[in-house]
Amino acid sequence: MTVMVIVVLLGAAIFYGAYHLLKRTEPFALGEHCMIKTPGGTLDLDIEQAQMAATIAAVAVRRKLPERALQIAYITAIQESKLANLPYGDRDSVGVFQQRPSQGWGTAEQLQDPVYAARKFFAALEKVKHYRTLPLHEAAQAVQRSADGSAYAEHEYNAKILSAAFIGRVPQAVHCWYPPSDKPVTPQTETARKQLVRALGTDSAPKRGWLVAAWYVTHAQKYGLRQVRFEGVTWTAASGHDGWRKATKPVATVQVA
């Protein structure tokens, strides 16, 4: 009987130790990624792609553009760079939209600034006649003048998921996760806010809350943010994979810490 008790206790101790070890290592096993989930579908992005998507959406809203303009930007960015800020490309093309300095888009340094690149793309799009009613890929081709404009059409489904999430039309649509830093991190909340304002402007009205929340979540790792709160839910870096959880107290504007 005594032996059996010892075996049971040892088994329980091993299980307890293994469980807590798994809990501690879980963030590392999950890696780093972002999940975009809307009624229209689900996408899996790396953090850089999600940051890019959030920034392009902020620039579109600052310019008071319709969601369709954002979808055109997304199909372009997905086709040209897979939503990455590339320092190279065909001939002298660089950046998320693969814009060319030799074609008057700006300097290579400027075009690798996502805010600047998005502004230039939207400024060109606004000059396209009837872009609001043209098929998405035709509007994209009118801006880019690429060798094969039909390729943009392949990304329309994903672009519509991204626009619904990052423009803030679908609440709680974006969450990210990544392993904790091996060193203490001081949240750079003011730096993050300034970068958001640079893309979005001073428009921080509650109606833009979910756009703002998505931007902060996708940039949380970069600026050491631990928590993003809005309305009745909270995202935390420590349990980012679990998404948005019910908060104890609703807030009317996005709060970060």
PDB file of C-alpha atoms in Angstrom:
ATOM      1  CA  MET A   1       0.000   0.000   0.000  1.00  0.00           C
ATOM      2  CA  THR A   2       2.808   2.370   0.933  1.00  0.00           C
ATOM      3  CA  VAL A   3       4.575   1.676  -2.375  1.00  0.00           C
ATOM      4  CA  MET A   4       1.385   2.447  -4.291  1.00  0.00           C
ATOM      5  CA  VAL A   5       0.964   5.745  -2.474  1.00  0.00           C
ATOM      6  CA  ILE A   6       4.550   6.684  -3.282  1.00  0.00           C
ATOM      7  CA  VAL A   7       4.026   5.799  -6.955  1.00  0.00           C
ATOM      8  CA  VAL A   8       0.848   7.879  -7.094  1.00  0.00           C
ATOM      9  CA  LEU A   9       2.579  10.840  -5.441  1.00  0.00           C
ATOM     10  CA  LEU A  10       5.551  10.578  -7.769  1.00  0.00           C
ATOM     11  CA  GLY A  11       3.222  10.390 -10.761  1.00  0.00           C
ATOM     12  CA  ALA A  12       1.355  13.467  -9.597  1.00  0.00           C
ATOM     13  CA  ALA A  13       4.601  15.359  -9.023  1.00  0.00           C
ATOM     14  CA  ILE A  14       5.881  14.459 -12.489  1.00  0.00           C
ATOM     15  CA  PHE A  15       2.595  15.490 -14.087  1.00  0.00           C
ATOM     16  CA  TYR A  16       2.561  18.771 -12.141  1.00  0.00           C
ATOM     17  CA  GLY A  17       6.148  19.543 -13.090  1.00  0.00           C
ATOM     18  CA  ALA A  18       5.597  18.639 -16.748  1.00  0.00           C
ATOM     19  CA  TYR A  19       2.425  20.726 -16.925  1.00  0.00           C
ATOM     20  CA  HIS A  20       4.098  23.839 -15.570  1.00  0.00           C
ATOM     21  CA  LEU A  21       7.152  23.308 -17.744  1.00  0.00           C
ATOM     22  CA  LEU A  22       4.887  23.150 -20.796  1.00  0.00           C
ATOM     23  CA  LYS A  23       3.073  26.306 -19.696  1.00  0.00           C
ATOM     24  CA  ARG A  24       6.414  28.122 -19.353  1.00  0.00           C
ATOM     25  CA  THR A  25       7.673  26.944 -22.738  1.00  0.00           C
ATOM     26  CA  GLU A  26       4.355  27.369 -24.575  1.00  0.00           C
ATOM     27  CA  PRO A  27       5.033  30.955 -25.754  1.00  0.00           C
ATOM     28  CA  PHE A  28       8.312  29.825 -27.315  1.00  0.00           C
ATOM     29  CA  ALA A  29       6.721  26.782 -28.971  1.00  0.00           C
ATOM     30  CA  LEU A  30       3.999  28.960 -30.507  1.00  0.00           C
ATOM     31  CA  GLY A  31       6.576  31.242 -32.100  1.00  0.00           C
ATOM     32  CA  GLU A  32       5.378  34.652 -33.293  1.00  0.00           C
ATOM     33  CA  HIS A  33       2.483  35.343 -35.598  1.00  0.00           C
ATOM     34  CA  CYS A  34      -0.783  37.238 -36.023  1.00  0.00           C
ATOM     35  CA  MET A  35      -4.261  35.883 -36.659  1.00  0.00           C
ATOM     36  CA  ILE A  36      -6.762  37.894 -38.682  1.00  0.00           C
ATOM     37  CA  LYS A  37     -10.290  36.585 -38.223  1.00  0.00           C
ATOM     38  CA  THR A  38     -13.464  38.016 -39.754  1.00  0.00           C
ATOM     39  CA  PRO A  39     -16.827  36.587 -40.874  1.00  0.00           C
ATOM     40  CA  GLY A  40     -15.346  36.580 -44.385  1.00  0.00           C
ATOM     41  CA  GLY A  41     -12.459  34.292 -43.490  1.00  0.00           C
ATOM     42  CA  THR A  42      -9.238  33.844 -41.519  1.00  0.00           C
ATOM     43  CA  LEU A  43      -5.655  34.722 -42.409  1.00  0.00           C
ATOM     44  CA  ASP A  44      -2.338  33.933 -40.749  1.00  0.00           C
ATOM     45  CA  LEU A  45       0.303  36.692 -41.055  1.00  0.00           C
ATOM     46  CA  ASP A  46       3.751  37.199 -39.656  1.00  0.00           C
ATOM     47  CA  ILE A  47       4.114  40.232 -37.427  1.00  0.00           C
ATOM     48  CA  GLU A  48       5.823  42.392 -40.058  1.00  0.00           C
ATOM     49  CA  GLN A  49       3.002  41.737 -42.521  1.00  0.00           C
ATOM     50  CA  ALA A  50       0.408  42.613 -39.885  1.00  0.00           C
ATOM     51  CA  GLN A  51       2.228  45.823 -38.986  1.00  0.00           C
ATOM     52  CA  MET A  52       2.295  46.779 -42.648  1.00  0.00           C
ATOM     53  CA  ALA A  53      -1.412  46.050 -43.078  1.00  0.00           C
ATOM     54  CA  ALA A  54      -2.249  48.144 -40.006  1.00  0.00           C
ATOM     55  CA  THR A  55      -0.152  51.084 -41.195  1.00  0.00           C
ATOM     56  CA  ILE A  56      -1.632  51.096 -44.706  1.00  0.00           C
ATOM     57  CA  ALA A  57      -5.129  51.082 -43.185  1.00  0.00           C
ATOM     58  CA  ALA A  58      -4.258  54.025 -40.921  1.00  0.00           C
ATOM     59  CA  VAL A  59      -3.010  56.057 -43.884  1.00  0.00           C
ATOM     60  CA  ALA A  60      -6.158  55.247 -45.880  1.00  0.00           C
ATOM     61  CA  VAL A  61      -8.400  56.405 -43.031  1.00  0.00           C
ATOM     62  CA  ARG A  62      -6.373  59.574 -42.553  1.00  0.00           C
ATOM     63  CA  ARG A  63      -7.043  60.400 -46.211  1.00  0.00           C
ATOM     64  CA  LYS A  64     -10.758  59.631 -45.682  1.00  0.00           C
ATOM     65  CA  LEU A  65     -10.716  56.993 -48.404  1.00  0.00           C
ATOM     66  CA  PRO A  66     -13.351  54.276 -48.823  1.00  0.00           C
ATOM     67  CA  GLU A  67     -12.630  50.705 -47.800  1.00  0.00           C
ATOM     68  CA  ARG A  68     -12.400  49.798 -51.474  1.00  0.00           C
ATOM     69  CA  ALA A  69      -9.274  51.957 -51.794  1.00  0.00           C
ATOM     70  CA  LEU A  70      -7.710  50.000 -48.967  1.00  0.00           C
ATOM     71  CA  GLN A  71      -8.547  46.724 -50.707  1.00  0.00           C
ATOM     72  CA  ILE A  72      -6.831  47.983 -53.861  1.00  0.00           C
ATOM     73  CA  ALA A  73      -3.755  48.859 -51.808  1.00  0.00           C
ATOM     74  CA  TYR A  74      -3.747  45.419 -50.207  1.00  0.00           C
ATOM     75  CA  ILE A  75      -3.968  43.419 -53.443  1.00  0.00           C
ATOM     76  CA  THR A  76      -1.105  45.525 -54.747  1.00  0.00           C
ATOM     77  CA  ALA A  77       1.076  45.095 -51.670  1.00  0.00           C
ATOM     78  CA  ILE A  78       0.422  41.353 -51.468  1.00  0.00           C
ATOM     79  CA  GLN A  79       1.328  40.832 -55.118  1.00  0.00           C
ATOM     80  CA  GLU A  80       4.352  43.123 -55.126  1.00  0.00           C
ATOM     81  CA  SER A  81       6.005  42.236 -51.821  1.00  0.00           C
ATOM     82  CA  LYS A  82       3.778  39.871 -49.804  1.00  0.00           C
ATOM     83  CA  LEU A  83       3.248  42.866 -47.464  1.00  0.00           C
ATOM     84  CA  ALA A  84       6.966  43.164 -46.709  1.00  0.00           C
ATOM     85  CA  ASN A  85       9.107  46.294 -46.721  1.00  0.00           C
ATOM     86  CA  LEU A  86      11.647  45.029 -49.258  1.00  0.00           C
ATOM     87  CA  PRO A  87      14.956  46.881 -49.722  1.00  0.00           C
ATOM     88  CA  TYR A  88      15.254  45.498 -53.256  1.00  0.00           C
ATOM     89  CA  GLY A  89      13.149  44.521 -56.267  1.00  0.00           C
ATOM     90  CA  ASP A  90      12.962  44.495 -60.041  1.00  0.00           C
ATOM     91  CA  ARG A  91      15.390  47.104 -61.359  1.00  0.00           C
ATOM     92  CA  ASP A  92      15.255  49.914 -58.763  1.00  0.00           C
ATOM     93  CA  SER A  93      11.922  48.935 -57.143  1.00  0.00           C
ATOM     94  CA  VAL A  94      11.812  48.984 -53.328  1.00  0.00           C
ATOM     95  CA  GLY A  95       9.343  48.882 -50.466  1.00  0.00           C
ATOM     96  CA  VAL A  96       5.956  47.325 -49.877  1.00  0.00           C
ATOM     97  CA  PHE A  97       4.488  48.561 -53.181  1.00  0.00           C
ATOM     98  CA  GLN A  98       7.747  48.107 -55.135  1.00  0.00           C
ATOM     99  CA  GLN A  99       7.729  51.723 -56.237  1.00  0.00           C
ATOM    100  CA  ARG A 100      10.642  52.959 -58.338  1.00  0.00           C
ATOM    101  CA  PRO A 101      12.692  56.069 -57.525  1.00  0.00           C
ATOM    102  CA  SER A 102      13.509  56.432 -61.235  1.00  0.00           C
ATOM    103  CA  GLN A 103       9.770  56.772 -61.958  1.00  0.00           C
ATOM    104  CA  GLY A 104       9.345  59.713 -59.622  1.00  0.00           C
ATOM    105  CA  TRP A 105       7.838  57.962 -56.607  1.00  0.00           C
ATOM    106  CA  GLY A 106      10.509  59.271 -54.233  1.00  0.00           C
ATOM    107  CA  THR A 107      13.942  58.284 -53.003  1.00  0.00           C
ATOM    108  CA  ALA A 108      14.727  54.678 -52.108  1.00  0.00           C
ATOM    109  CA  GLU A 109      14.896  55.726 -48.448  1.00  0.00           C
ATOM    110  CA  GLN A 110      11.511  57.409 -48.589  1.00  0.00           C
ATOM    111  CA  LEU A 111       9.874  54.451 -50.321  1.00  0.00           C
ATOM    112  CA  GLN A 112      11.039  52.105 -47.569  1.00  0.00           C
ATOM    113  CA  ASP A 113       9.046  54.194 -45.093  1.00  0.00           C
ATOM    114  CA  PRO A 114       5.628  52.441 -45.102  1.00  0.00           C
ATOM    115  CA  VAL A 115       3.738  55.629 -44.228  1.00  0.00           C
ATOM    116  CA  TYR A 116       5.336  57.562 -47.081  1.00  0.00           C
ATOM    117  CA  ALA A 117       4.901  54.667 -49.531  1.00  0.00           C
ATOM    118  CA  ALA A 118       1.213  54.287 -48.647  1.00  0.00           C
ATOM    119  CA  ARG A 119       0.615  58.022 -49.019  1.00  0.00           C
ATOM    120  CA  LYS A 120       2.203  57.973 -52.480  1.00  0.00           C
ATOM    121  CA  PHE A 121       0.180  54.933 -53.520  1.00  0.00           C
ATOM    122  CA  PHE A 122      -3.120  56.447 -52.418  1.00  0.00           C
ATOM    123  CA  ALA A 123      -2.296  59.814 -53.992  1.00  0.00           C
ATOM    124  CA  ALA A 124      -1.783  58.029 -57.309  1.00  0.00           C
ATOM    125  CA  LEU A 125      -4.908  55.925 -56.851  1.00  0.00           C
ATOM    126  CA  GLU A 126      -7.058  58.996 -56.249  1.00  0.00           C
ATOM    127  CA  LYS A 127      -6.064  60.222 -59.718  1.00  0.00           C
ATOM    128  CA  VAL A 128      -7.375  57.044 -61.362  1.00  0.00           C
ATOM    129  CA  LYS A 129     -10.706  57.825 -62.991  1.00  0.00           C
ATOM    130  CA  HIS A 130     -13.594  55.791 -61.561  1.00  0.00           C
ATOM    131  CA  TYR A 131     -11.304  53.804 -59.245  1.00  0.00           C
ATOM    132  CA  ARG A 132     -14.245  53.395 -56.851  1.00  0.00           C
ATOM    133  CA  THR A 133     -16.168  51.345 -59.417  1.00  0.00           C
ATOM    134  CA  LEU A 134     -13.385  49.696 -61.407  1.00  0.00           C
ATOM    135  CA  PRO A 135     -12.581  46.038 -60.639  1.00  0.00           C
ATOM    136  CA  LEU A 136      -9.951  46.011 -57.896  1.00  0.00           C
ATOM    137  CA  HIS A 137      -7.205  44.560 -60.071  1.00  0.00           C
ATOM    138  CA  GLU A 138      -7.823  47.091 -62.841  1.00  0.00           C
ATOM    139  CA  ALA A 139      -7.525  49.981 -60.389  1.00  0.00           C
ATOM    140  CA  ALA A 140      -4.310  48.487 -59.001  1.00  0.00           C
ATOM    141  CA  GLN A 141      -2.888  48.084 -62.494  1.00  0.00           C
ATOM    142  CA  ALA A 142      -3.761  51.683 -63.349  1.00  0.00           C
ATOM    143  CA  VAL A 143      -1.490  52.781 -60.506  1.00  0.00           C
ATOM    144  CA  GLN A 144       1.305  50.241 -60.875  1.00  0.00           C
ATOM    145  CA  ARG A 145       1.386  49.633 -64.653  1.00  0.00           C
ATOM    146  CA  SER A 146       2.976  46.232 -64.099  1.00  0.00           C
ATOM    147  CA  ALA A 147       3.750  43.635 -66.746  1.00  0.00           C
ATOM    148  CA  ASP A 148       0.745  41.491 -65.799  1.00  0.00           C
ATOM    149  CA  GLY A 149      -2.066  43.391 -64.107  1.00  0.00           C
ATOM    150  CA  SER A 150      -4.311  40.329 -63.922  1.00  0.00           C
ATOM    151  CA  ALA A 151      -2.122  38.878 -61.140  1.00  0.00           C
ATOM    152  CA  TYR A 152      -3.581  41.366 -58.655  1.00  0.00           C
ATOM    153  CA  ALA A 153      -6.987  39.696 -58.930  1.00  0.00           C
ATOM    154  CA  GLU A 154      -5.681  36.573 -57.192  1.00  0.00           C
ATOM    155  CA  HIS A 155      -5.487  38.449 -53.882  1.00  0.00           C
ATOM    156  CA  GLU A 156      -8.945  40.001 -53.715  1.00  0.00           C
ATOM    157  CA  TYR A 157     -10.315  37.487 -51.202  1.00  0.00           C
ATOM    158  CA  ASN A 158      -7.438  38.095 -48.766  1.00  0.00           C
ATOM    159  CA  ALA A 159      -7.609  41.853 -49.289  1.00  0.00           C
ATOM    160  CA  LYS A 160     -11.262  41.931 -48.244  1.00  0.00           C
ATOM    161  CA  ILE A 161     -10.492  40.011 -45.050  1.00  0.00           C
ATOM    162  CA  LEU A 162      -7.645  42.392 -44.243  1.00  0.00           C
ATOM    163  CA  SER A 163      -9.656  45.540 -44.939  1.00  0.00           C
ATOM    164  CA  ALA A 164     -12.556  44.446 -42.730  1.00  0.00           C
ATOM    165  CA  ALA A 165     -10.154  43.734 -39.882  1.00  0.00           C
ATOM    166  CA  PHE A 166      -7.687  46.613 -40.087  1.00  0.00           C
ATOM    167  CA  ILE A 167     -10.106  49.390 -40.938  1.00  0.00           C
ATOM    168  CA  GLY A 168     -11.886  48.401 -37.723  1.00  0.00           C
ATOM    169  CA  ARG A 169     -15.190  47.302 -39.228  1.00  0.00           C
ATOM    170  CA  VAL A 170     -14.911  43.921 -37.469  1.00  0.00           C
ATOM    171  CA  PRO A 171     -14.146  44.156 -33.724  1.00  0.00           C
ATOM    172  CA  GLN A 172     -11.505  41.922 -32.125  1.00  0.00           C
ATOM    173  CA  ALA A 173     -10.389  40.721 -35.555  1.00  0.00           C
ATOM    174  CA  VAL A 174      -6.630  40.973 -34.972  1.00  0.00           C
ATOM    175  CA  HIS A 175      -4.460  39.354 -32.343  1.00  0.00           C
ATOM    176  CA  CYS A 176      -0.742  38.554 -32.256  1.00  0.00           C
ATOM    177  CA  TRP A 177       1.584  36.479 -30.126  1.00  0.00           C
ATOM    178  CA  TYR A 178       5.329  36.134 -29.646  1.00  0.00           C
ATOM    179  CA  PRO A 179       7.800  34.770 -27.054  1.00  0.00           C
ATOM    180  CA  PRO A 180       8.586  37.046 -24.108  1.00  0.00           C
ATOM    181  CA  SER A 181      11.834  38.981 -24.205  1.00  0.00           C
ATOM    182  CA  ASP A 182      14.745  37.498 -22.266  1.00  0.00           C
ATOM    183  CA  LYS A 183      15.424  40.983 -20.851  1.00  0.00           C
ATOM    184  CA  PRO A 184      13.118  43.407 -19.007  1.00  0.00           C
ATOM    185  CA  VAL A 185      11.291  45.665 -21.474  1.00  0.00           C
ATOM    186  CA  THR A 186      10.022  49.164 -20.707  1.00  0.00           C
ATOM    187  CA  PRO A 187       6.817  49.909 -22.648  1.00  0.00           C
ATOM    188  CA  GLN A 188       7.369  52.764 -25.121  1.00  0.00           C
ATOM    189  CA  THR A 189       3.769  53.899 -25.107  1.00  0.00           C
ATOM    190  CA  GLU A 190       4.453  57.506 -26.110  1.00  0.00           C
ATOM    191  CA  THR A 191       6.752  56.503 -28.965  1.00  0.00           C
ATOM    192  CA  ALA A 192       4.116  54.077 -30.214  1.00  0.00           C
ATOM    193  CA  ARG A 193       1.422  56.761 -30.013  1.00  0.00           C
ATOM    194  CA  LYS A 194       3.532  59.216 -32.020  1.00  0.00           C
ATOM    195  CA  GLN A 195       4.094  56.642 -34.749  1.00  0.00           C
ATOM    196  CA  LEU A 196       0.382  55.867 -34.883  1.00  0.00           C
ATOM    197  CA  VAL A 197      -0.454  59.569 -35.136  1.00  0.00           C
ATOM    198  CA  ARG A 198       2.087  59.919 -37.945  1.00  0.00           C
ATOM    199  CA  ALA A 199       0.092  57.394 -39.981  1.00  0.00           C
ATOM    200  CA  LEU A 200      -3.444  58.107 -38.781  1.00  0.00           C
ATOM    201  CA  GLY A 201      -3.277  61.765 -37.835  1.00  0.00           C
ATOM    202  CA  THR A 202      -5.013  63.013 -34.723  1.00  0.00           C
ATOM    203  CA  ASP A 203      -8.231  61.111 -35.437  1.00  0.00           C
ATOM    204  CA  SER A 204      -8.572  58.953 -32.328  1.00  0.00           C
ATOM    205  CA  ALA A 205     -12.360  59.035 -32.095  1.00  0.00           C
ATOM    206  CA  PRO A 206     -14.059  55.947 -30.653  1.00  0.00           C
ATOM    207  CA  LYS A 207     -15.382  55.059 -34.119  1.00  0.00           C
ATOM    208  CA  ARG A 208     -11.755  54.386 -35.087  1.00  0.00           C
ATOM    209  CA  GLY A 209     -11.141  52.384 -31.926  1.00  0.00           C
ATOM    210  CA  TRP A 210     -10.710  48.961 -33.486  1.00  0.00           C
ATOM    211  CA  LEU A 211      -8.350  50.318 -36.135  1.00  0.00           C
ATOM    212  CA  VAL A 212      -6.262  51.867 -33.364  1.00  0.00           C
ATOM    213  CA  ALA A 213      -6.426  48.703 -31.245  1.00  0.00           C
ATOM    214  CA  ALA A 214      -5.277  46.538 -34.166  1.00  0.00           C
ATOM    215  CA  TRP A 215      -2.397  48.918 -34.871  1.00  0.00           C
ATOM    216  CA  TYR A 216      -1.207  48.743 -31.264  1.00  0.00           C
ATOM    217  CA  VAL A 217      -1.500  44.956 -31.074  1.00  0.00           C
ATOM    218  CA  THR A 218       0.523  44.453 -34.243  1.00  0.00           C
ATOM    219  CA  HIS A 219       3.188  46.872 -32.975  1.00  0.00           C
ATOM    220  CA  ALA A 220       3.208  45.635 -29.372  1.00  0.00           C
ATOM    221  CA  GLN A 221       6.389  43.593 -29.753  1.00  0.00           C
ATOM    222  CA  LYS A 222       8.229  46.498 -31.410  1.00  0.00           C
ATOM    223  CA  TYR A 223       7.341  48.976 -28.655  1.00  0.00           C
ATOM    224  CA  GLY A 224       7.240  46.622 -25.682  1.00  0.00           C
ATOM    225  CA  LEU A 225       3.510  47.058 -25.047  1.00  0.00           C
ATOM    226  CA  ARG A 226       2.075  44.609 -22.539  1.00  0.00           C
ATOM    227  CA  GLN A 227      -1.630  45.287 -22.886  1.00  0.00           C
ATOM    228  CA  VAL A 228      -4.227  46.852 -25.191  1.00  0.00           C
ATOM    229  CA  ARG A 229      -7.738  47.550 -23.897  1.00  0.00           C
ATOM    230  CA  PHE A 230     -10.854  48.718 -25.684  1.00  0.00           C
ATOM    231  CA  GLU A 231     -14.559  48.526 -24.983  1.00  0.00           C
ATOM    232  CA  GLY A 232     -15.067  45.403 -22.859  1.00  0.00           C
ATOM    233  CA  VAL A 233     -12.025  43.325 -23.865  1.00  0.00           C
ATOM    234  CA  THR A 234      -8.263  43.173 -23.353  1.00  0.00           C
ATOM    235  CA  TRP A 235      -5.351  41.747 -25.336  1.00  0.00           C
ATOM    236  CA  THR A 236      -2.193  40.963 -23.374  1.00  0.00           C
ATOM    237  CA  ALA A 237       1.250  40.127 -24.704  1.00  0.00           C
ATOM    238  CA  ALA A 238       1.697  37.378 -22.105  1.00  0.00           C
ATOM    239  CA  SER A 239      -1.271  35.431 -23.511  1.00  0.00           C
ATOM    240  CA  GLY A 240      -1.471  36.909 -26.999  1.00  0.00           C
ATOM    241  CA  HIS A 241      -2.280  33.587 -28.637  1.00  0.00           C
ATOM    242  CA  ASP A 242      -5.572  33.492 -26.716  1.00  0.00           C
ATOM    243  CA  GLY A 243      -6.744  36.672 -28.390  1.00  0.00           C
ATOM    244  CA  TRP A 244      -9.067  39.217 -26.801  1.00  0.00           C
ATOM    245  CA  ARG A 245     -10.473  38.388 -23.378  1.00  0.00           C
ATOM    246  CA  LYS A 246     -13.310  39.917 -21.437  1.00  0.00           C
ATOM    247  CA  ALA A 247     -12.171  42.835 -19.275  1.00  0.00           C
ATOM    248  CA  THR A 248     -13.442  43.785 -15.840  1.00  0.00           C
ATOM    249  CA  LYS A 249     -14.269  47.330 -16.887  1.00  0.00           C
ATOM    250  CA  PRO A 250     -15.161  48.604 -20.387  1.00  0.00           C
ATOM    251  CA  VAL A 251     -13.234  51.641 -21.716  1.00  0.00           C
ATOM    252  CA  ALA A 252     -14.477  54.075 -24.360  1.00  0.00           C
ATOM    253  CA  THR A 253     -11.064  54.756 -25.946  1.00  0.00           C
ATOM    254  CA  VAL A 254      -8.140  52.467 -26.621  1.00  0.00           C
ATOM    255  CA  GLN A 255      -5.746  52.188 -23.685  1.00  0.00           C
ATOM    256  CA  VAL A 256      -2.231  50.741 -23.843  1.00  0.00           C
ATOM    257  CA  ALA A 257       0.334  49.888 -21.208  1.00  0.00           C
TER     258      ALA A 257
END
